[in-house]
Amino acid sequence: MSGRRRMNMPAMLRLMELADYVIPFALRAMAEHRVADHLAAGPRTSAELAAATGLHRDTLERLLRALTCKDVFAEPEPGVFALSPLAEPLRSDHPHSLRESALLEPAEVQAWADVIHSLRTGSAAFDHVHGRSYHDCGGPAPHADRVQAPHALLAHTLLPAYAWEQISHLVDVGCGVGAFTAALLTANPAMTATLLDRPDVIDAAAETVRRAGVADRAAMVAGDFFDEVPKGADAYLLKAVLKEWDDDVAARILASVRAAMRPDSRLLVLEALPDPDDDRRLGRMLDVEQLVLRGSPARDYDALCTLLRTAGLRPVHLVRTPTLTVIEARGKDWA
């Protein structure tokens, strides 16, 4: 072999698959045009799907065939396509639908195209490309929940992971669209909640809890968690909030929450923390995504605990789930 290494074909093919654009973009295009919804009643031809979606028949067929190679959709006979187990969650009506998280977001794609900026500087490629932050581009309904994980998947993994039924009243600090707290209220009929977020966001949260049928147990507060957090609740929730800010700003948020807490209140921090024992490494992937889109700092469990202690809080309980890690913190004087 004259010192040359033998070609490892499986490894080379695997690397090409990992570096390819085809599957991620094809999958997101199918989600955008609700192809899975049109297959919910059973297999359909590419011509029928093209007519239902307004897409070009031959091109649609080519993209679907590429996806069948990865078991996303199936082709039971030539030119006829069907849902596969992997494609089922792309349906809008699936109980754990992932469609919203798979939509094509051009602004994010443009940021990822300049990932080298983040690699060189450690700051957000999104800001560099668009001239403004991800927060400022979010519009009335922020992207934070979609970036961390789809609501249904979060609820499925987090609701069984903690004794939420012990909480009478919860304040969701930086609630976003409010989907997780709506799920909490649905699963815990004795719980009430206050949802706090910016005035341009809180209306979306109000609509979420109304659709969930729990609006009678949810109070909406339009405000800024840097200024004031509603006082005296049993528990305070920071879900995927701290990761968006550097240490100084995160410390300010924690101090604001700490000032609102009773001596026996608890703070529940939900974050996607890197987990060395997680084969899927979801926390590691989300960590890089947050860097590129938001410029978020690298922060593991120990670093988060340091922030909590600086704010006069101490972690007392930790639960890792396939999505977010739950950290319960109490005041330092809590017995």
mmCIF file of C-alpha atoms in Angstrom:
data_model
loop_
_atom_site.group_PDB
_atom_site.id
_atom_site.type_symbol
_atom_site.label_atom_id
_atom_site.label_comp_id
_atom_site.label_asym_id
_atom_site.label_seq_id
_atom_site.Cartn_x
_atom_site.Cartn_y
_atom_site.Cartn_z
ATOM 1 C CA MET A 1 0.000 0.000 0.000
ATOM 2 C CA SER A 2 3.112 2.250 0.093
ATOM 3 C CA GLY A 3 1.946 3.827 3.343
ATOM 4 C CA ARG A 4 -1.429 4.738 1.890
ATOM 5 C CA ARG A 5 -4.474 4.004 3.979
ATOM 6 C CA ARG A 6 -7.071 1.611 2.657
ATOM 7 C CA MET A 7 -10.319 3.314 1.657
ATOM 8 C CA ASN A 8 -12.979 2.946 4.369
ATOM 9 C CA MET A 9 -16.059 3.168 2.168
ATOM 10 C CA PRO A 10 -18.718 2.987 4.946
ATOM 11 C CA ALA A 11 -17.005 5.772 6.869
ATOM 12 C CA MET A 12 -16.680 7.943 3.766
ATOM 13 C CA LEU A 13 -20.328 7.458 2.845
ATOM 14 C CA ARG A 14 -21.361 8.245 6.413
ATOM 15 C CA LEU A 15 -19.314 11.442 6.361
ATOM 16 C CA MET A 16 -20.885 12.502 3.076
ATOM 17 C CA GLU A 17 -24.346 11.945 4.568
ATOM 18 C CA LEU A 18 -23.515 14.032 7.632
ATOM 19 C CA ALA A 19 -22.139 16.878 5.514
ATOM 20 C CA ASP A 20 -25.003 16.872 2.998
ATOM 21 C CA TYR A 21 -27.682 19.542 2.679
ATOM 22 C CA VAL A 22 -30.210 17.376 0.847
ATOM 23 C CA ILE A 23 -32.029 15.582 3.668
ATOM 24 C CA PRO A 24 -32.387 18.531 6.131
ATOM 25 C CA PHE A 25 -33.645 20.898 3.445
ATOM 26 C CA ALA A 26 -35.888 18.346 1.764
ATOM 27 C CA LEU A 27 -37.419 17.388 5.111
ATOM 28 C CA ARG A 28 -38.078 21.008 6.019
ATOM 29 C CA ALA A 29 -39.646 21.663 2.624
ATOM 30 C CA MET A 30 -42.013 18.731 3.193
ATOM 31 C CA ALA A 31 -42.920 20.132 6.619
ATOM 32 C CA GLU A 32 -43.495 23.598 5.138
ATOM 33 C CA HIS A 33 -45.989 22.212 2.607
ATOM 34 C CA ARG A 34 -47.708 19.800 5.001
ATOM 35 C CA VAL A 35 -46.981 16.722 2.890
ATOM 36 C CA ALA A 36 -47.406 14.460 5.926
ATOM 37 C CA ASP A 37 -50.870 15.918 6.508
ATOM 38 C CA HIS A 38 -51.846 14.982 2.956
ATOM 39 C CA LEU A 39 -50.697 11.396 3.564
ATOM 40 C CA ALA A 40 -52.526 10.972 6.878
ATOM 41 C CA ALA A 41 -55.469 9.179 5.234
ATOM 42 C CA GLY A 42 -53.223 6.771 3.344
ATOM 43 C CA PRO A 43 -50.761 6.479 0.441
ATOM 44 C CA ARG A 44 -51.079 8.877 -2.484
ATOM 45 C CA THR A 45 -49.376 9.251 -5.837
ATOM 46 C CA SER A 46 -46.901 12.026 -6.459
ATOM 47 C CA ALA A 47 -49.415 13.551 -8.891
ATOM 48 C CA GLU A 48 -52.086 13.652 -6.172
ATOM 49 C CA LEU A 49 -49.647 15.144 -3.665
ATOM 50 C CA ALA A 50 -48.511 17.754 -6.183
ATOM 51 C CA ALA A 51 -52.104 18.769 -6.852
ATOM 52 C CA ALA A 52 -52.850 18.989 -3.119
ATOM 53 C CA THR A 53 -49.754 21.032 -2.271
ATOM 54 C CA GLY A 54 -49.325 23.127 -5.412
ATOM 55 C CA LEU A 55 -45.828 21.747 -5.941
ATOM 56 C CA HIS A 56 -44.060 20.593 -9.099
ATOM 57 C CA ARG A 57 -44.838 16.888 -9.494
ATOM 58 C CA ASP A 58 -41.483 15.570 -10.712
ATOM 59 C CA THR A 59 -39.491 17.642 -8.237
ATOM 60 C CA LEU A 60 -41.723 16.608 -5.350
ATOM 61 C CA GLU A 61 -41.250 12.968 -6.320
ATOM 62 C CA ARG A 62 -37.476 13.381 -6.432
ATOM 63 C CA LEU A 63 -37.347 14.952 -2.962
ATOM 64 C CA LEU A 64 -39.649 12.311 -1.502
ATOM 65 C CA ARG A 65 -37.498 9.540 -2.952
ATOM 66 C CA ALA A 66 -34.411 11.088 -1.378
ATOM 67 C CA LEU A 67 -36.197 11.102 1.976
ATOM 68 C CA THR A 68 -37.301 7.488 1.650
ATOM 69 C CA CYS A 69 -33.610 6.570 1.606
ATOM 70 C CA LYS A 70 -33.509 7.733 5.227
ATOM 71 C CA ASP A 71 -36.869 6.127 6.118
ATOM 72 C CA VAL A 72 -38.590 9.516 6.164
ATOM 73 C CA PHE A 73 -41.692 8.604 4.131
ATOM 74 C CA ALA A 74 -42.077 5.303 2.282
ATOM 75 C CA GLU A 75 -42.661 4.345 -1.355
ATOM 76 C CA PRO A 76 -44.763 1.149 -1.272
ATOM 77 C CA GLU A 77 -44.917 1.125 -5.072
ATOM 78 C CA PRO A 78 -43.293 3.303 -7.743
ATOM 79 C CA GLY A 79 -44.642 6.848 -7.613
ATOM 80 C CA VAL A 80 -46.845 6.163 -4.567
ATOM 81 C CA PHE A 81 -45.808 7.560 -1.200
ATOM 82 C CA ALA A 82 -46.897 6.925 2.365
ATOM 83 C CA LEU A 83 -46.101 7.923 5.906
ATOM 84 C CA SER A 84 -43.359 6.054 7.717
ATOM 85 C CA PRO A 85 -42.963 5.946 11.519
ATOM 86 C CA LEU A 86 -40.348 8.714 11.199
ATOM 87 C CA ALA A 87 -42.684 10.886 9.125
ATOM 88 C CA GLU A 88 -45.705 10.537 11.436
ATOM 89 C CA PRO A 89 -44.613 13.373 13.796
ATOM 90 C CA LEU A 90 -44.478 15.724 10.784
ATOM 91 C CA ARG A 91 -48.289 15.680 10.776
ATOM 92 C CA SER A 92 -49.838 18.831 12.207
ATOM 93 C CA ASP A 93 -52.408 16.780 14.127
ATOM 94 C CA HIS A 94 -49.953 14.314 15.638
ATOM 95 C CA PRO A 95 -50.179 14.365 19.459
ATOM 96 C CA HIS A 96 -46.419 14.993 19.579
ATOM 97 C CA SER A 97 -46.106 16.944 16.353
ATOM 98 C CA LEU A 98 -42.638 18.147 15.397
ATOM 99 C CA ARG A 99 -43.769 20.000 12.299
ATOM 100 C CA GLU A 100 -43.332 23.485 13.744
ATOM 101 C CA SER A 101 -39.747 22.733 14.685
ATOM 102 C CA ALA A 102 -38.973 21.470 11.171
ATOM 103 C CA LEU A 103 -40.144 24.506 9.204
ATOM 104 C CA LEU A 104 -37.644 26.210 6.930
ATOM 105 C CA GLU A 105 -36.439 29.494 8.465
ATOM 106 C CA PRO A 106 -34.447 31.490 5.858
ATOM 107 C CA ALA A 107 -33.037 33.917 8.428
ATOM 108 C CA GLU A 108 -31.572 31.021 10.401
ATOM 109 C CA VAL A 109 -30.192 29.363 7.276
ATOM 110 C CA GLN A 110 -28.406 32.600 6.408
ATOM 111 C CA ALA A 111 -26.893 32.693 9.883
ATOM 112 C CA TRP A 112 -25.691 29.099 9.635
ATOM 113 C CA ALA A 113 -24.112 29.925 6.263
ATOM 114 C CA ASP A 114 -21.817 32.283 8.206
ATOM 115 C CA VAL A 115 -21.071 29.859 11.076
ATOM 116 C CA ILE A 116 -17.372 30.642 10.525
ATOM 117 C CA HIS A 117 -18.048 34.037 12.129
ATOM 118 C CA SER A 118 -19.131 32.320 15.348
ATOM 119 C CA LEU A 119 -16.188 29.958 15.129
ATOM 120 C CA ARG A 120 -13.731 32.839 14.817
ATOM 121 C CA THR A 121 -15.265 35.259 17.302
ATOM 122 C CA GLY A 122 -17.461 33.257 19.700
ATOM 123 C CA SER A 123 -20.365 35.620 18.962
ATOM 124 C CA ALA A 124 -23.663 35.143 17.160
ATOM 125 C CA ALA A 125 -23.489 34.671 13.411
ATOM 126 C CA PHE A 126 -27.146 35.735 13.288
ATOM 127 C CA ASP A 127 -26.335 39.252 14.532
ATOM 128 C CA HIS A 128 -23.413 39.513 12.122
ATOM 129 C CA VAL A 129 -25.510 38.523 9.102
ATOM 130 C CA HIS A 130 -28.693 40.448 9.882
ATOM 131 C CA GLY A 131 -27.398 43.452 11.787
ATOM 132 C CA ARG A 132 -29.699 42.818 14.712
ATOM 133 C CA SER A 133 -30.190 40.155 17.339
ATOM 134 C CA TYR A 134 -32.327 37.040 17.207
ATOM 135 C CA HIS A 135 -34.509 38.584 19.924
ATOM 136 C CA ASP A 136 -35.164 41.635 17.759
ATOM 137 C CA CYS A 137 -36.078 39.484 14.739
ATOM 138 C CA GLY A 138 -38.450 37.275 16.682
ATOM 139 C CA GLY A 139 -41.615 39.288 16.129
ATOM 140 C CA PRO A 140 -44.605 38.992 18.452
ATOM 141 C CA ALA A 141 -44.085 35.274 19.119
ATOM 142 C CA PRO A 142 -40.477 34.531 20.103
ATOM 143 C CA HIS A 143 -38.542 31.620 18.635
ATOM 144 C CA ALA A 144 -37.018 30.481 21.929
ATOM 145 C CA ASP A 145 -39.391 27.569 22.521
ATOM 146 C CA ARG A 146 -38.995 26.263 18.975
ATOM 147 C CA VAL A 147 -35.212 26.443 19.193
ATOM 148 C CA GLN A 148 -34.971 24.506 22.476
ATOM 149 C CA ALA A 149 -37.507 21.798 21.610
ATOM 150 C CA PRO A 150 -41.096 21.386 20.411
ATOM 151 C CA HIS A 151 -43.699 21.972 23.098
ATOM 152 C CA ALA A 152 -45.301 18.534 22.921
ATOM 153 C CA LEU A 153 -41.962 16.772 23.225
ATOM 154 C CA LEU A 154 -41.003 18.994 26.152
ATOM 155 C CA ALA A 155 -44.231 18.210 27.946
ATOM 156 C CA HIS A 156 -43.864 14.484 27.243
ATOM 157 C CA THR A 157 -40.377 14.359 28.784
ATOM 158 C CA LEU A 158 -40.636 16.971 31.534
ATOM 159 C CA LEU A 159 -44.057 16.429 33.072
ATOM 160 C CA PRO A 160 -43.205 12.949 34.454
ATOM 161 C CA ALA A 161 -39.733 14.071 35.556
ATOM 162 C CA TYR A 162 -40.730 16.327 38.440
ATOM 163 C CA ALA A 163 -43.395 16.508 41.166
ATOM 164 C CA TRP A 164 -45.252 19.438 39.612
ATOM 165 C CA GLU A 165 -48.388 18.528 41.592
ATOM 166 C CA GLN A 166 -46.669 19.899 44.723
ATOM 167 C CA ILE A 167 -46.879 23.426 43.300
ATOM 168 C CA SER A 168 -49.999 25.477 44.004
ATOM 169 C CA HIS A 169 -48.997 28.653 42.181
ATOM 170 C CA LEU A 170 -46.215 29.007 39.626
ATOM 171 C CA VAL A 171 -44.763 32.081 37.935
ATOM 172 C CA ASP A 172 -43.433 31.415 34.435
ATOM 173 C CA VAL A 173 -40.714 34.040 34.025
ATOM 174 C CA GLY A 174 -40.185 34.780 30.340
ATOM 175 C CA CYS A 175 -43.025 32.486 29.322
ATOM 176 C CA GLY A 176 -42.762 32.957 25.554
ATOM 177 C CA VAL A 177 -45.886 31.583 23.898
ATOM 178 C CA GLY A 178 -46.822 29.832 27.157
ATOM 179 C CA ALA A 179 -47.226 26.330 25.760
ATOM 180 C CA PHE A 180 -45.311 24.527 28.491
ATOM 181 C CA THR A 181 -47.192 26.202 31.336
ATOM 182 C CA ALA A 182 -50.461 25.501 29.524
ATOM 183 C CA ALA A 183 -49.462 21.823 29.512
ATOM 184 C CA LEU A 184 -48.585 22.035 33.222
ATOM 185 C CA LEU A 185 -51.970 23.524 34.062
ATOM 186 C CA THR A 186 -53.753 20.905 31.965
ATOM 187 C CA ALA A 187 -51.952 18.081 33.751
ATOM 188 C CA ASN A 188 -52.359 19.626 37.227
ATOM 189 C CA PRO A 189 -55.945 20.870 37.733
ATOM 190 C CA ALA A 190 -55.188 22.315 41.192
ATOM 191 C CA MET A 191 -52.355 24.523 39.932
ATOM 192 C CA THR A 192 -52.619 28.207 39.047
ATOM 193 C CA ALA A 193 -50.014 30.239 37.205
ATOM 194 C CA THR A 194 -48.861 33.735 36.370
ATOM 195 C CA LEU A 195 -47.189 34.150 32.983
ATOM 196 C CA LEU A 196 -44.744 37.032 32.590
ATOM 197 C CA ASP A 197 -43.236 38.313 29.360
ATOM 198 C CA ARG A 198 -42.844 41.414 27.219
ATOM 199 C CA PRO A 199 -45.986 43.274 26.120
ATOM 200 C CA ASP A 200 -45.417 42.212 22.488
ATOM 201 C CA VAL A 201 -45.312 38.545 23.532
ATOM 202 C CA ILE A 202 -47.852 38.120 26.310
ATOM 203 C CA ASP A 203 -50.863 38.189 23.971
ATOM 204 C CA ALA A 204 -49.576 35.046 22.254
ATOM 205 C CA ALA A 205 -49.301 33.344 25.660
ATOM 206 C CA ALA A 206 -52.847 34.398 26.530
ATOM 207 C CA GLU A 207 -54.105 32.814 23.310
ATOM 208 C CA THR A 208 -52.204 29.601 24.064
ATOM 209 C CA VAL A 209 -53.759 29.123 27.503
ATOM 210 C CA ARG A 210 -57.178 30.042 26.109
ATOM 211 C CA ARG A 211 -56.912 27.336 23.440
ATOM 212 C CA ALA A 212 -55.784 24.858 26.098
ATOM 213 C CA GLY A 213 -58.893 25.607 28.170
ATOM 214 C CA VAL A 214 -56.950 26.747 31.256
ATOM 215 C CA ALA A 215 -57.279 30.535 30.965
ATOM 216 C CA ASP A 216 -59.319 30.679 34.181
ATOM 217 C CA ARG A 217 -56.226 29.527 36.116
ATOM 218 C CA ALA A 218 -53.685 31.691 34.325
ATOM 219 C CA ALA A 219 -52.941 35.376 34.928
ATOM 220 C CA MET A 220 -51.059 37.365 32.277
ATOM 221 C CA VAL A 221 -48.501 40.006 33.228
ATOM 222 C CA ALA A 222 -46.900 42.221 30.600
ATOM 223 C CA GLY A 223 -43.569 43.342 31.948
ATOM 224 C CA ASP A 224 -39.802 42.984 32.057
ATOM 225 C CA PHE A 225 -38.209 40.370 34.288
ATOM 226 C CA PHE A 226 -35.227 42.660 34.720
ATOM 227 C CA ASP A 227 -37.457 45.182 36.493
ATOM 228 C CA GLU A 228 -39.827 43.123 38.605
ATOM 229 C CA VAL A 229 -41.128 39.587 38.957
ATOM 230 C CA PRO A 230 -44.499 38.810 40.636
ATOM 231 C CA LYS A 231 -43.858 38.109 44.307
ATOM 232 C CA GLY A 232 -44.760 35.319 46.688
ATOM 233 C CA ALA A 233 -45.359 32.295 44.443
ATOM 234 C CA ASP A 234 -44.681 28.708 45.449
ATOM 235 C CA ALA A 235 -42.408 28.206 42.449
ATOM 236 C CA TYR A 236 -40.703 30.204 39.719
ATOM 237 C CA LEU A 237 -39.933 28.762 36.305
ATOM 238 C CA LEU A 238 -37.063 29.801 34.021
ATOM 239 C CA LYS A 239 -37.374 27.576 30.966
ATOM 240 C CA ALA A 240 -34.634 28.021 28.373
ATOM 241 C CA VAL A 241 -34.159 31.627 29.493
ATOM 242 C CA LEU A 242 -30.713 31.831 31.081
ATOM 243 C CA LYS A 243 -28.970 30.225 28.119
ATOM 244 C CA GLU A 244 -29.870 33.243 26.015
ATOM 245 C CA TRP A 245 -27.797 35.655 28.100
ATOM 246 C CA ASP A 246 -24.207 36.135 29.184
ATOM 247 C CA ASP A 247 -23.269 35.625 32.835
ATOM 248 C CA ASP A 248 -23.778 39.240 33.903
ATOM 249 C CA VAL A 249 -27.282 39.450 32.451
ATOM 250 C CA ALA A 250 -28.210 35.956 33.646
ATOM 251 C CA ALA A 251 -27.136 36.978 37.159
ATOM 252 C CA ARG A 252 -29.461 39.994 36.947
ATOM 253 C CA ILE A 253 -32.385 37.751 35.987
ATOM 254 C CA LEU A 254 -31.682 35.380 38.867
ATOM 255 C CA ALA A 255 -31.377 38.285 41.309
ATOM 256 C CA SER A 256 -34.740 39.623 40.154
ATOM 257 C CA VAL A 257 -36.371 36.231 40.669
ATOM 258 C CA ARG A 258 -34.667 35.745 44.040
ATOM 259 C CA ALA A 259 -36.044 39.092 45.244
ATOM 260 C CA ALA A 260 -39.580 37.904 44.444
ATOM 261 C CA MET A 261 -39.297 34.515 46.167
ATOM 262 C CA ARG A 262 -40.623 33.658 49.603
ATOM 263 C CA PRO A 263 -38.225 31.899 51.994
ATOM 264 C CA ASP A 264 -39.849 28.582 51.039
ATOM 265 C CA SER A 265 -40.256 29.242 47.304
ATOM 266 C CA ARG A 266 -38.431 27.117 44.781
ATOM 267 C CA LEU A 267 -36.860 28.085 41.482
ATOM 268 C CA LEU A 268 -37.007 25.586 38.630
ATOM 269 C CA VAL A 269 -34.392 26.160 35.932
ATOM 270 C CA LEU A 270 -34.921 24.161 32.752
ATOM 271 C CA GLU A 271 -31.961 24.185 30.373
ATOM 272 C CA ALA A 272 -30.440 22.029 27.646
ATOM 273 C CA LEU A 273 -27.213 21.164 29.427
ATOM 274 C CA PRO A 274 -24.520 19.024 27.817
ATOM 275 C CA ASP A 275 -24.676 15.534 29.306
ATOM 276 C CA PRO A 276 -21.607 13.286 28.862
ATOM 277 C CA ASP A 277 -23.789 10.200 29.388
ATOM 278 C CA ASP A 278 -26.344 11.125 26.714
ATOM 279 C CA ASP A 279 -25.767 9.084 23.554
ATOM 280 C CA ARG A 280 -27.918 11.490 21.558
ATOM 281 C CA ARG A 281 -25.978 14.541 22.787
ATOM 282 C CA LEU A 282 -29.043 16.789 22.355
ATOM 283 C CA GLY A 283 -27.655 19.286 24.849
ATOM 284 C CA ARG A 284 -24.438 19.596 22.878
ATOM 285 C CA MET A 285 -26.258 20.222 19.596
ATOM 286 C CA LEU A 286 -28.549 22.821 21.140
ATOM 287 C CA ASP A 287 -25.539 24.462 22.760
ATOM 288 C CA VAL A 288 -23.995 25.138 19.329
ATOM 289 C CA GLU A 289 -27.321 26.222 17.864
ATOM 290 C CA GLN A 290 -27.741 28.789 20.628
ATOM 291 C CA LEU A 291 -24.224 30.068 19.963
ATOM 292 C CA VAL A 292 -24.809 30.619 16.250
ATOM 293 C CA LEU A 293 -28.253 32.194 16.637
ATOM 294 C CA ARG A 294 -27.886 34.047 19.936
ATOM 295 C CA GLY A 295 -24.231 34.131 20.881
ATOM 296 C CA SER A 296 -25.068 32.201 24.046
ATOM 297 C CA PRO A 297 -22.157 31.317 26.329
ATOM 298 C CA ALA A 298 -20.993 27.776 26.953
ATOM 299 C CA ARG A 299 -22.425 26.923 30.366
ATOM 300 C CA ASP A 300 -22.475 23.474 31.943
ATOM 301 C CA TYR A 301 -24.128 22.379 35.183
ATOM 302 C CA ASP A 302 -21.266 23.591 37.384
ATOM 303 C CA ALA A 303 -21.268 27.036 35.754
ATOM 304 C CA LEU A 304 -25.032 27.290 36.196
ATOM 305 C CA CYS A 305 -24.703 26.345 39.861
ATOM 306 C CA THR A 306 -22.132 29.108 40.307
ATOM 307 C CA LEU A 307 -24.635 31.619 38.912
ATOM 308 C CA LEU A 308 -27.320 30.342 41.255
ATOM 309 C CA ARG A 309 -25.092 30.648 44.322
ATOM 310 C CA THR A 310 -24.106 34.175 43.342
ATOM 311 C CA ALA A 311 -27.807 35.076 43.427
ATOM 312 C CA GLY A 312 -28.232 33.610 46.916
ATOM 313 C CA LEU A 313 -29.679 30.325 45.702
ATOM 314 C CA ARG A 314 -28.481 26.761 46.041
ATOM 315 C CA PRO A 315 -29.299 23.787 43.826
ATOM 316 C CA VAL A 316 -31.016 20.999 45.750
ATOM 317 C CA HIS A 317 -32.281 18.642 43.062
ATOM 318 C CA LEU A 318 -31.375 17.731 39.471
ATOM 319 C CA VAL A 319 -33.242 15.606 36.930
ATOM 320 C CA ARG A 320 -31.923 14.998 33.429
ATOM 321 C CA THR A 321 -34.416 14.207 30.675
ATOM 322 C CA PRO A 322 -33.978 13.547 26.938
ATOM 323 C CA THR A 323 -34.724 17.237 26.285
ATOM 324 C CA LEU A 324 -34.049 19.684 29.123
ATOM 325 C CA THR A 325 -32.431 19.285 32.521
ATOM 326 C CA VAL A 326 -34.526 20.285 35.548
ATOM 327 C CA ILE A 327 -32.630 22.027 38.351
ATOM 328 C CA GLU A 328 -34.491 22.899 41.528
ATOM 329 C CA ALA A 329 -32.940 25.691 43.578
ATOM 330 C CA ARG A 330 -33.885 27.143 46.949
ATOM 331 C CA GLY A 331 -32.781 30.121 48.991
ATOM 332 C CA LYS A 332 -29.557 29.541 50.897
ATOM 333 C CA ASP A 333 -31.397 29.776 54.215
ATOM 334 C CA TRP A 334 -34.035 27.191 53.225
ATOM 335 C CA ALA A 335 -33.935 24.144 55.490
#
